[in-house]
PDB file of C-alpha atoms in Angstrom:
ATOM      1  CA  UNK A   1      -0.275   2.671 -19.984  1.00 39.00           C
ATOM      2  CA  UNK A   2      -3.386   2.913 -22.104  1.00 40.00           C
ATOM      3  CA  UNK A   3      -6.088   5.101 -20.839  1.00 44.00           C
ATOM      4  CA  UNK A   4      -8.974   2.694 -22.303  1.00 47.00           C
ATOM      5  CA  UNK A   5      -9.979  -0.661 -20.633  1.00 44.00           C
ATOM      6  CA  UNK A   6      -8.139  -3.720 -22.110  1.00 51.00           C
ATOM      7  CA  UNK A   7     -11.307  -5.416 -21.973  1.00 55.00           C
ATOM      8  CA  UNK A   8     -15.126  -5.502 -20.666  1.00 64.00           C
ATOM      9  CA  UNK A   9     -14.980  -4.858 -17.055  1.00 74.00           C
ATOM     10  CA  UNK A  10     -11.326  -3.841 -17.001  1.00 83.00           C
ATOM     11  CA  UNK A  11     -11.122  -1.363 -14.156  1.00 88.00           C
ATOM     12  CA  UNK A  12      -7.532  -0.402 -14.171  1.00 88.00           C
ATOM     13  CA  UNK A  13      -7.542   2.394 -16.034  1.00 90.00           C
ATOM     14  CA  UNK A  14      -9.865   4.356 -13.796  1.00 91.00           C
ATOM     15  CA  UNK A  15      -7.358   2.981 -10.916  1.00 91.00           C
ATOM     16  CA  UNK A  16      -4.454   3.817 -12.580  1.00 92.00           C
ATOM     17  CA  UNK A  17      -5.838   7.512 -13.255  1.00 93.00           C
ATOM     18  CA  UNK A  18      -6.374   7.445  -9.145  1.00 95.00           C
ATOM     19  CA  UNK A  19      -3.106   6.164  -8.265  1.00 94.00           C
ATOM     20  CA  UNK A  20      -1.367   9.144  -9.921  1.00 94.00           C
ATOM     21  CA  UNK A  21      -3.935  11.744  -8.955  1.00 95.00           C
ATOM     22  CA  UNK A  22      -2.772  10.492  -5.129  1.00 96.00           C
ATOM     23  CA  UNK A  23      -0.056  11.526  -3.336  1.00 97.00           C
ATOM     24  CA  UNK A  24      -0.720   8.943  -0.539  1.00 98.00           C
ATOM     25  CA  UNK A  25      -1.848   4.558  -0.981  1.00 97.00           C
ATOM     26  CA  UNK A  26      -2.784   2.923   1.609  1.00 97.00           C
ATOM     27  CA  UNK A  27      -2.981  -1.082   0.507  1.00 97.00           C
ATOM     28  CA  UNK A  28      -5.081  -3.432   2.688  1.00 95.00           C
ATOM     29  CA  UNK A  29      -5.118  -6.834   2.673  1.00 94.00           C
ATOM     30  CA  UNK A  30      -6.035  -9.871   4.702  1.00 88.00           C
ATOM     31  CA  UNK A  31      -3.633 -12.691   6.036  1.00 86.00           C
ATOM     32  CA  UNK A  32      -4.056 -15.529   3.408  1.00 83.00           C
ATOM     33  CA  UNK A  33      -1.974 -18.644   4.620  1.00 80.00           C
ATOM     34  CA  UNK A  34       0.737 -16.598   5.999  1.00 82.00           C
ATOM     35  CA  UNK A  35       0.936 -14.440   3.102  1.00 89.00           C
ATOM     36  CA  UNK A  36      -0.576 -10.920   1.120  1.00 94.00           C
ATOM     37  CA  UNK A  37      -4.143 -11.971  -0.325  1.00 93.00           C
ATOM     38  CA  UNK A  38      -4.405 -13.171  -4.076  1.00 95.00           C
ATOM     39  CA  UNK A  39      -6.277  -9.780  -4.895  1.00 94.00           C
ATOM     40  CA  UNK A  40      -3.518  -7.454  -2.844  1.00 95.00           C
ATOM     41  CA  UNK A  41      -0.703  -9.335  -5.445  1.00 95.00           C
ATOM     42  CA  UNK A  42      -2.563  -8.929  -8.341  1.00 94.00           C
ATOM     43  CA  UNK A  43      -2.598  -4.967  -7.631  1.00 94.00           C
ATOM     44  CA  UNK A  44       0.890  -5.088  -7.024  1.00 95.00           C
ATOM     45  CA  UNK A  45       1.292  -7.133 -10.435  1.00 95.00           C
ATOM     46  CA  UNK A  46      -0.695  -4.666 -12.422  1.00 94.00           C
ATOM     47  CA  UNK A  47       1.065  -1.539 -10.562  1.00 95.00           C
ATOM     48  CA  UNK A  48       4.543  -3.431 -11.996  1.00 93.00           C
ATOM     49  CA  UNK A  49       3.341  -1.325 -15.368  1.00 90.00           C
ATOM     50  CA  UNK A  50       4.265   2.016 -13.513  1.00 92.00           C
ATOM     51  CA  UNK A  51       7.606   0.950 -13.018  1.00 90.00           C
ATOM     52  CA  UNK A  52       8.152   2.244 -17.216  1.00 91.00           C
ATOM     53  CA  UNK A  53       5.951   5.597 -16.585  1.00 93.00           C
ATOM     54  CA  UNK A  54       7.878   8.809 -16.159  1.00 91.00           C
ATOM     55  CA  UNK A  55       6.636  12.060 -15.400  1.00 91.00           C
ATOM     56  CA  UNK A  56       8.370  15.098 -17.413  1.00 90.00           C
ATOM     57  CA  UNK A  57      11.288  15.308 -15.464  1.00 89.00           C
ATOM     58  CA  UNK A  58      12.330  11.783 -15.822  1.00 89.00           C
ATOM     59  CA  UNK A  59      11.168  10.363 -12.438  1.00 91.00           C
ATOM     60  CA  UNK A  60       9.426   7.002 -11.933  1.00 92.00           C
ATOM     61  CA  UNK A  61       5.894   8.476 -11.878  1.00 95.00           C
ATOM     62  CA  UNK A  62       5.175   6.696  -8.494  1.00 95.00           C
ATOM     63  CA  UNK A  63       8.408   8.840  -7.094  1.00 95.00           C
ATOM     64  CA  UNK A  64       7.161  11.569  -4.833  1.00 96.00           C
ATOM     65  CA  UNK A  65       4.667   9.586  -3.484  1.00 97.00           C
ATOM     66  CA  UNK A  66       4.156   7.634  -0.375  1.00 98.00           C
ATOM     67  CA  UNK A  67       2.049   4.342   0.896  1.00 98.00           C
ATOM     68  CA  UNK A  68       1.382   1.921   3.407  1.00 97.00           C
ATOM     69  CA  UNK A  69      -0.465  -0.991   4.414  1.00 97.00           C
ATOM     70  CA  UNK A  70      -2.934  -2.372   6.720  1.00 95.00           C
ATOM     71  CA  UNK A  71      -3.165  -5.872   7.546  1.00 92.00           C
ATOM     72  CA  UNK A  72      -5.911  -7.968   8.869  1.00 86.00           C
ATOM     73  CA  UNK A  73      -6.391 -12.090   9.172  1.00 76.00           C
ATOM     74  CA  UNK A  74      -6.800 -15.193  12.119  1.00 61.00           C
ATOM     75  CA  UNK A  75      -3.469 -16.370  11.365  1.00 62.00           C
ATOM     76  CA  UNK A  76       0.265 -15.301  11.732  1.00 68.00           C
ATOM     77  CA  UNK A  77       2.152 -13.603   9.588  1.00 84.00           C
ATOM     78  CA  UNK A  78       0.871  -9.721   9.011  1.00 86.00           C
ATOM     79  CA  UNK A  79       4.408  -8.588   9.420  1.00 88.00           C
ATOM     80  CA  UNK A  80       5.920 -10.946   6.361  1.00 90.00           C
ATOM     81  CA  UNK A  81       2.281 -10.049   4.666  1.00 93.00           C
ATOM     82  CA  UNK A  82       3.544  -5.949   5.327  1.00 94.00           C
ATOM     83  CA  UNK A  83       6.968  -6.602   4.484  1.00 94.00           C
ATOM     84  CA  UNK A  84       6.172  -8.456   0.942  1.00 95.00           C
ATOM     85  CA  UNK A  85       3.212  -5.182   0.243  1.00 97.00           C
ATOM     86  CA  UNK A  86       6.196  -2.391   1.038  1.00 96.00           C
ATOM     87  CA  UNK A  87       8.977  -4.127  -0.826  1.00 96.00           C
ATOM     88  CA  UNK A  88       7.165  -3.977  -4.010  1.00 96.00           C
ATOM     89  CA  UNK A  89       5.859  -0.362  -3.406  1.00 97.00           C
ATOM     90  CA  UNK A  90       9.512   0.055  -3.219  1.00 95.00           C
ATOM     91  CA  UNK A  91      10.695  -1.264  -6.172  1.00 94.00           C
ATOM     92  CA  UNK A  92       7.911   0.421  -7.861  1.00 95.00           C
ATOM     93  CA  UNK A  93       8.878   3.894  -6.601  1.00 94.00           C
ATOM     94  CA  UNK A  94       6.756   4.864  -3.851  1.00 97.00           C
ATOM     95  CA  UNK A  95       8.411   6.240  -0.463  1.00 97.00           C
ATOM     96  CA  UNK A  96       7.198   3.668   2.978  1.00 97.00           C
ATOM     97  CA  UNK A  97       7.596   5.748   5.998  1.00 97.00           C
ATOM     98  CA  UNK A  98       8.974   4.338   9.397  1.00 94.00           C
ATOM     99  CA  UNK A  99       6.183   2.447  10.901  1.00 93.00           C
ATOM    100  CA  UNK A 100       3.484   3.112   8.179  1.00 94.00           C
ATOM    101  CA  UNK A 101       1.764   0.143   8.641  1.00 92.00           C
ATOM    102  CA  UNK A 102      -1.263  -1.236  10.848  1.00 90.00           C
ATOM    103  CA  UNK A 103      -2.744  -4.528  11.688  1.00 85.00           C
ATOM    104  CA  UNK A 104      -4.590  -6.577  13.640  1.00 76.00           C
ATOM    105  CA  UNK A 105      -4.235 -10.642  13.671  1.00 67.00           C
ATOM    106  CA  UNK A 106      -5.990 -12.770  15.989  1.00 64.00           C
ATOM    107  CA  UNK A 107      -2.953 -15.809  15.570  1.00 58.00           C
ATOM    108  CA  UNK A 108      -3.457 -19.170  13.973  1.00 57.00           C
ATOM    109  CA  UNK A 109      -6.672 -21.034  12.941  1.00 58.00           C
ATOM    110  CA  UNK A 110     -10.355 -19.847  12.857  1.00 61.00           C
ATOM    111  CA  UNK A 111     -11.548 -17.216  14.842  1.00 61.00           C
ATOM    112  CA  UNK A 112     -13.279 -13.996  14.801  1.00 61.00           C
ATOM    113  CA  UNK A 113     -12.886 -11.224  13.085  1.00 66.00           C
ATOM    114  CA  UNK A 114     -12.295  -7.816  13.835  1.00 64.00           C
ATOM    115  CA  UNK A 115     -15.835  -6.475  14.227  1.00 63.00           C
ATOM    116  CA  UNK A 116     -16.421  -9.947  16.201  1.00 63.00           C
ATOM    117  CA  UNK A 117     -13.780  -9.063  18.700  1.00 66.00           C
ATOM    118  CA  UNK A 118     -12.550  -6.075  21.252  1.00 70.00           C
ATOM    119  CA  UNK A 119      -8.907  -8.007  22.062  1.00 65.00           C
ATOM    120  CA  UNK A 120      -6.088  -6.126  19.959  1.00 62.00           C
ATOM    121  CA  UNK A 121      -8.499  -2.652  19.135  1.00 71.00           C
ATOM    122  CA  UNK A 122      -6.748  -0.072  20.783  1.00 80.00           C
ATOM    123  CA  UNK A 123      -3.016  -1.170  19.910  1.00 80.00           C
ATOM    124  CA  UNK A 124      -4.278  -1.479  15.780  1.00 83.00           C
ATOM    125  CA  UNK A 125      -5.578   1.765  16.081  1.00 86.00           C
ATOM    126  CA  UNK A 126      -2.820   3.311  17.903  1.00 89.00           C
ATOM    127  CA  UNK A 127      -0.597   1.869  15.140  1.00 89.00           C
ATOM    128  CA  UNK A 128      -3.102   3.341  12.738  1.00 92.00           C
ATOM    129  CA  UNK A 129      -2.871   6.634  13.903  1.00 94.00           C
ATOM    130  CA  UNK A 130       0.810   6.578  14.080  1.00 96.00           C
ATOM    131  CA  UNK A 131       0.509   5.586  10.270  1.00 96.00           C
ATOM    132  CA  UNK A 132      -1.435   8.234   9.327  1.00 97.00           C
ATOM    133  CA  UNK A 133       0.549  10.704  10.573  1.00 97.00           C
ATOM    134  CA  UNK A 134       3.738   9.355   9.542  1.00 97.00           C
ATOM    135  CA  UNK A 135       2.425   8.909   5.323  1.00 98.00           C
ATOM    136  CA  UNK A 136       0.903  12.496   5.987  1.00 98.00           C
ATOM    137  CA  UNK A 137       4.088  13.911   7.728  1.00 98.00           C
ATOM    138  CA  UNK A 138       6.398  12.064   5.038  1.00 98.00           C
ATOM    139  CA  UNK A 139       4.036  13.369   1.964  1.00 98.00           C
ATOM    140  CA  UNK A 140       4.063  16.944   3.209  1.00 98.00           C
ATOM    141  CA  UNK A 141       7.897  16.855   3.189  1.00 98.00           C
ATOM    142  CA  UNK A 142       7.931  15.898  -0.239  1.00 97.00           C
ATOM    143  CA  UNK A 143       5.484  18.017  -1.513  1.00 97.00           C
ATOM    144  CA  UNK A 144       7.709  20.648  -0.104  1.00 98.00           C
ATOM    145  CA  UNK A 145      10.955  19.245  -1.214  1.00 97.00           C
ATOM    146  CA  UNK A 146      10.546  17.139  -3.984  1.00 95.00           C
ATOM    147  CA  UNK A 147      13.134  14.373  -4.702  1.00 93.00           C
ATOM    148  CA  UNK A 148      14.796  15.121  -8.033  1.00 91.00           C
ATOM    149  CA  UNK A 149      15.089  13.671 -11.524  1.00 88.00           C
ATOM    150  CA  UNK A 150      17.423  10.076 -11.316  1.00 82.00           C
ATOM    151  CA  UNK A 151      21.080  11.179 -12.537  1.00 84.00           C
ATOM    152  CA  UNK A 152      22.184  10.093 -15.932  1.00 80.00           C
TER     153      UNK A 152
END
């Protein structure tokens, strides 16, 4: 990937530059009609370009590293939304630790969001705790232990 913008306003490269200087990604993204938000599957789209990036040993640059995701919206579905966020992170390289995901959903329809609201608080951040400490926990262990080149 190019390190200069493909065009005006273009801020991928100076993403890009962030996403390998990071050993942990945490993607957010609200609950849009059941699904990941327009702007959460564009990142994933662009992030698709990492898939053909190697570091010198021959690894998928995003291989070493780990992410998760945090979920928020007033309508079902933050589990598929988590589930479609981690299985491209996958494919693209990344390591998803057990349980390294958060969210909080307030069910179907209109209503308030999480500032607006107490109900759900203290199991999201219980869930977000647990997600820290499982990305940190999982990144340590392969800072430690790196995995190795693919075979040939």
């Amino acid at each position: 990937m190019t390190s200069e913008p493909v065009d005006d306003g273009d801020a991928w490269p100076g993403v890009h530059a962030r996403l390998l200087e990071s050993q942990i990604l945490v993607i957010a993204s609200p609950t849009w009609l059941g699904g990941p938000s327009s702007v959460a599957q564009r990142v994933l789209e662009r992030m698709d370009a990492l898939l053909s990036e190697t570091d010198e040993e021959g690894r998928p640059v995003a291989c070493n590293r780990v992410a998760g995701v945090v979920v928020t919206g007033n309508e079902g579905g933050a589990h598929h939304v988590i589930y479609e966020i981690t299985g491209g992170l996958e494919d693209i390289g990344y390591t998803i630790p057990g349980q390294a995901w958060t969210y909080w959903n307030q069910g179907p329809g209109p209503g308030p969001s999480f500032l607006d609201a107490e109900r759900g608080h203290d199991w999201s951040r219980s869930t977000g705790r647990a997600m820290a400490a499982n990305l940190l926990g999982v990144a340590r262990a392969l800072a430690a232990r790196p995995l190795g080149p693919p075979p040939p």
